[in-house]
CSV table of C-alpha atoms in Angstrom, one decimal:
chain,number,residue,atom,x,y,z
A,1,MET,CA,-33.2,72.1,42.6
A,2,GLN,CA,-36.8,70.8,41.6
A,3,TYR,CA,-38.1,67.0,42.5
A,4,VAL,CA,-40.5,65.3,40.6
A,5,ILE,CA,-42.5,63.4,43.0
A,6,GLU,CA,-44.7,60.9,41.6
A,7,ASP,CA,-47.9,59.8,42.6
A,8,LYS,CA,-48.2,57.0,44.9
A,9,LYS,CA,-49.4,53.6,43.4
A,10,PRO,CA,-52.1,51.8,44.9
A,11,PHE,CA,-50.5,48.8,46.8
A,12,HIS,CA,-52.0,46.0,44.6
A,13,ILE,CA,-50.0,47.4,41.8
A,14,PHE,CA,-46.8,47.4,43.9
A,15,PHE,CA,-47.2,43.9,45.3
A,16,ILE,CA,-47.8,42.4,42.1
A,17,ARG,CA,-44.6,44.4,40.5
A,18,LEU,CA,-42.5,43.2,43.5
A,19,PHE,CA,-43.3,39.3,42.6
A,20,ASP,CA,-43.9,39.7,38.9
A,21,PHE,CA,-41.4,37.5,37.0
A,22,ASN,CA,-41.2,40.1,34.2
A,23,GLN,CA,-39.6,42.6,36.1
A,24,GLU,CA,-36.6,43.5,37.5
A,25,ALA,CA,-35.0,44.7,40.3
A,26,ASN,CA,-38.0,42.7,42.4
A,27,ILE,CA,-37.9,39.6,44.6
A,28,PRO,CA,-38.0,36.7,41.8
A,29,SER,CA,-34.8,38.6,40.1
A,30,PHE,CA,-32.9,39.1,43.5
A,31,PHE,CA,-33.4,35.1,44.2
A,32,SER,CA,-32.3,34.4,40.6
A,33,SER,CA,-29.4,36.9,41.0
A,34,LEU,CA,-28.5,34.8,44.2
A,35,LEU,CA,-28.6,31.3,42.7
A,36,LEU,CA,-26.4,32.0,40.1
A,37,LEU,CA,-23.8,33.7,42.9
A,38,THR,CA,-23.9,30.2,44.8
A,39,VAL,CA,-23.4,28.8,41.7
A,40,ALA,CA,-19.9,30.8,41.5
A,41,VAL,CA,-19.2,30.2,44.6
A,42,LEU,CA,-19.4,26.5,45.0
A,43,LEU,CA,-17.7,26.5,41.3
A,44,TYR,CA,-14.9,28.6,43.3
A,45,PHE,CA,-14.9,26.2,46.3
A,46,ILE,CA,-14.3,23.1,44.0
A,47,TYR,CA,-11.7,24.9,41.9
A,48,ARG,CA,-9.7,25.6,45.2
A,49,TYR,CA,-10.0,21.6,46.2
A,50,GLU,CA,-8.8,20.6,42.5
A,51,LYS,CA,-5.7,22.8,42.5
A,52,LYS,CA,-4.9,21.5,45.7
A,53,THR,CA,-4.8,18.1,44.7
A,54,GLU,CA,-3.2,19.5,41.5
A,55,GLN,CA,-5.7,18.2,39.0
A,56,LYS,CA,-7.1,20.6,36.3
A,57,ALA,CA,-8.7,23.0,37.6
A,58,MET,CA,-8.9,25.6,35.2
A,59,GLY,CA,-12.2,24.7,33.8
A,60,TRP,CA,-13.9,25.1,37.2
A,61,GLN,CA,-12.4,28.9,37.5
A,62,GLY,CA,-13.6,29.6,34.2
A,63,LEU,CA,-17.2,28.4,34.8
A,64,ALA,CA,-17.1,30.4,38.3
A,65,LEU,CA,-16.4,33.4,36.8
A,66,VAL,CA,-19.0,33.0,33.6
A,67,PHE,CA,-21.5,32.5,36.7
A,68,THR,CA,-20.1,35.5,38.6
A,69,PHE,CA,-21.0,37.2,35.2
A,70,LEU,CA,-24.9,36.1,35.2
A,71,SER,CA,-25.5,36.6,38.6
A,72,ILE,CA,-24.1,40.5,37.9
A,73,ASP,CA,-26.2,40.3,34.9
A,74,GLU,CA,-29.1,39.2,36.7
A,75,ALA,CA,-29.2,41.8,38.9
A,76,THR,CA,-28.2,45.2,36.7
A,77,GLU,CA,-29.8,43.9,33.3
A,78,ILE,CA,-26.9,43.8,31.0
A,79,HIS,CA,-28.8,41.9,28.2
A,80,GLU,CA,-31.4,44.7,28.5
A,81,PHE,CA,-29.2,47.2,27.5
A,82,LEU,CA,-27.6,44.8,24.8
A,83,ILE,CA,-31.8,44.5,23.4
A,84,GLY,CA,-31.9,48.3,22.9
A,85,TYR,CA,-28.6,48.5,21.4
A,86,PHE,CA,-28.9,45.8,18.6
A,87,ARG,CA,-32.6,47.3,18.0
A,88,THR,CA,-30.8,50.6,17.2
A,89,HIS,CA,-28.5,49.0,14.9
A,90,TYR,CA,-29.9,46.1,13.6
A,91,GLU,CA,-33.4,45.0,12.4
A,92,PHE,CA,-34.1,41.7,14.5
A,93,SER,CA,-38.2,41.1,15.0
A,94,GLY,CA,-40.2,37.9,15.4
A,95,TYR,CA,-38.3,35.1,17.6
A,96,PHE,CA,-35.1,37.2,17.9
A,97,TYR,CA,-37.2,40.4,19.0
A,98,TYR,CA,-35.1,40.2,21.9
A,99,ALA,CA,-32.0,40.4,20.3
A,100,TRP,CA,-29.4,39.8,23.4
A,101,ILE,CA,-30.1,36.1,22.8
A,102,ILE,CA,-27.9,36.2,19.9
A,103,PRO,CA,-24.2,36.8,21.3
A,104,TYR,CA,-25.4,35.3,24.1
A,105,SER,CA,-26.2,32.0,22.5
A,106,THR,CA,-23.1,32.3,20.5
A,107,ALA,CA,-20.8,32.9,23.4
A,108,MET,CA,-22.7,29.8,25.3
A,109,LEU,CA,-22.0,28.0,21.8
A,110,LEU,CA,-18.2,28.8,21.7
A,111,LEU,CA,-18.2,28.5,25.5
A,112,GLY,CA,-19.6,24.7,25.2
A,113,LEU,CA,-16.7,23.8,22.9
A,114,VAL,CA,-14.0,25.1,24.4
A,115,TYR,CA,-15.0,22.9,27.4
A,116,ILE,CA,-15.7,19.4,25.5
A,117,PRO,CA,-12.6,18.2,26.9
A,118,PHE,CA,-13.3,19.4,30.7
A,119,PHE,CA,-16.6,17.8,30.2
A,120,LYS,CA,-14.9,14.4,29.1
A,121,ARG,CA,-13.1,14.3,32.7
A,122,LEU,CA,-15.9,14.6,34.7
A,123,ASP,CA,-17.7,11.6,36.4
A,124,GLY,CA,-20.9,10.0,34.2
A,125,ARG,CA,-23.2,10.6,36.9
A,126,ILE,CA,-22.1,14.6,37.6
A,127,PHE,CA,-21.8,15.0,34.0
A,128,ILE,CA,-25.8,13.9,33.3
A,129,LEU,CA,-26.8,16.1,36.3
A,130,MET,CA,-24.9,19.0,35.0
A,131,MET,CA,-26.2,18.7,31.4
A,132,VAL,CA,-30.0,18.0,32.2
A,133,SER,CA,-29.7,21.5,34.5
A,134,GLY,CA,-28.2,23.1,31.6
A,135,ALA,CA,-30.8,22.0,29.2
A,136,ILE,CA,-33.7,22.9,31.5
A,137,PHE,CA,-31.6,26.1,32.2
A,138,ILE,CA,-31.5,27.0,28.2
A,139,ALA,CA,-35.2,25.7,27.6
A,140,GLY,CA,-36.2,28.8,29.7
A,141,ALA,CA,-33.6,31.3,29.3
A,142,ILE,CA,-33.5,31.0,25.3
A,143,GLY,CA,-36.3,28.8,24.1
A,144,MET,CA,-38.8,30.7,26.2
A,145,GLU,CA,-37.6,33.7,25.7
A,146,MET,CA,-37.6,33.2,22.3
A,147,LEU,CA,-41.4,32.3,22.2
A,148,GLY,CA,-42.4,35.4,24.1
A,149,GLY,CA,-40.5,37.6,22.1
A,150,ASN,CA,-42.5,36.5,19.2
A,151,THR,CA,-45.7,36.8,21.0
A,152,MET,CA,-44.9,40.1,22.2
A,153,GLU,CA,-43.9,41.3,18.9
A,154,ASN,CA,-47.2,39.9,17.0
A,155,GLU,CA,-49.9,40.0,20.1
A,156,GLY,CA,-48.7,42.3,22.5
A,157,PHE,CA,-48.7,41.9,26.2
A,158,GLY,CA,-51.3,39.3,27.2
A,159,LEU,CA,-52.1,36.4,29.0
A,160,ARG,CA,-49.9,33.7,26.5
A,161,TYR,CA,-46.8,36.3,27.1
A,162,MET,CA,-47.4,36.2,30.6
A,163,ILE,CA,-47.5,32.4,30.5
A,164,PHE,CA,-43.6,32.1,28.5
A,165,TYR,CA,-42.2,34.3,30.6
A,166,THR,CA,-43.7,32.9,34.1
A,167,ILE,CA,-42.4,29.4,32.5
A,168,GLU,CA,-39.2,31.0,31.5
A,169,GLU,CA,-38.2,32.3,34.8
A,170,THR,CA,-39.4,29.0,36.3
A,171,LEU,CA,-37.1,27.1,34.1
A,172,GLU,CA,-33.9,28.7,34.9
A,173,MET,CA,-34.4,29.1,38.5
A,174,ALA,CA,-35.1,25.1,38.6
A,175,GLY,CA,-31.9,24.4,36.5
A,176,VAL,CA,-29.6,26.6,38.1
A,177,SER,CA,-31.3,24.9,41.7
A,178,LEU,CA,-30.7,21.2,39.7
A,179,PHE,CA,-27.0,22.9,39.1
A,180,ILE,CA,-26.4,23.4,42.8
A,181,PHE,CA,-27.7,19.7,43.4
A,182,SER,CA,-25.1,19.0,40.7
A,183,LEU,CA,-22.2,20.6,42.1
A,184,LEU,CA,-23.1,19.6,45.9
A,185,ARG,CA,-23.2,15.7,44.7
A,186,PHE,CA,-19.4,16.5,43.3
A,187,LEU,CA,-18.4,18.1,46.9
A,188,ALA,CA,-20.0,15.2,48.7
A,189,GLY,CA,-17.7,12.4,46.4
A,190,ARG,CA,-14.5,14.1,47.2
A,191,LYS,CA,-12.5,11.6,49.5
A,192,LYS,CA,-11.0,14.9,51.6
A,193,ASN,CA,-13.0,17.3,53.4
A,194,LEU,CA,-13.0,20.5,51.4
A,195,SER,CA,-12.1,23.2,54.1
A,196,PHE,CA,-10.8,27.4,54.4
A,197,LYS,CA,-9.8,29.2,57.0
A,198,LEU,CA,-10.5,32.7,57.8
A,199,LYS,CA,-7.8,34.5,59.0
A,200,PRO,CA,-8.5,37.1,61.3
A,201,SER,CA,-7.6,40.8,60.2
A,202,GLY,CA,-5.1,43.1,62.5
A,203,GLY,CA,-2.6,41.6,64.9
């Protein structure tokens, strides 16, 4: 069996790829995946607490599962597969050049409608923080992605496109970071301490 070994690339190209917001499987994508996983863990903690106090906790569990999926998606590029799939079976262009936006936006809208009763039960300040963080994230993940897709199709890879995807990733990280802050504020406002015991394995 023969293996094809690629020529070594210059260090500056490797360094740029390592930190380029438009690349996958690099430091920014790892950091984004870690942020989303942190949200999932915090949501699970809240679910456990709410379950202990006999309050309605399923909403928190559902959100924990959603953010677990988003973390996995960020790390494994599931949405990138959807782009190829939709381009093969349908003709999307312009602002829907990156066609993963369509199923994800639809799922997000349906989730928002299902969660209306859940959001109504939240404290006003926490609700505002969560909504603002969500708006920032969506502005990047959906809004800037649509602008970037339209630019990529019409102008190709250039300065304008680089600006769009840099703003996109920055907004996503900022939105998730604010959401983490809102969850920590929620946990800090609980009357009882939230704690978990780790049981050692074995005898």
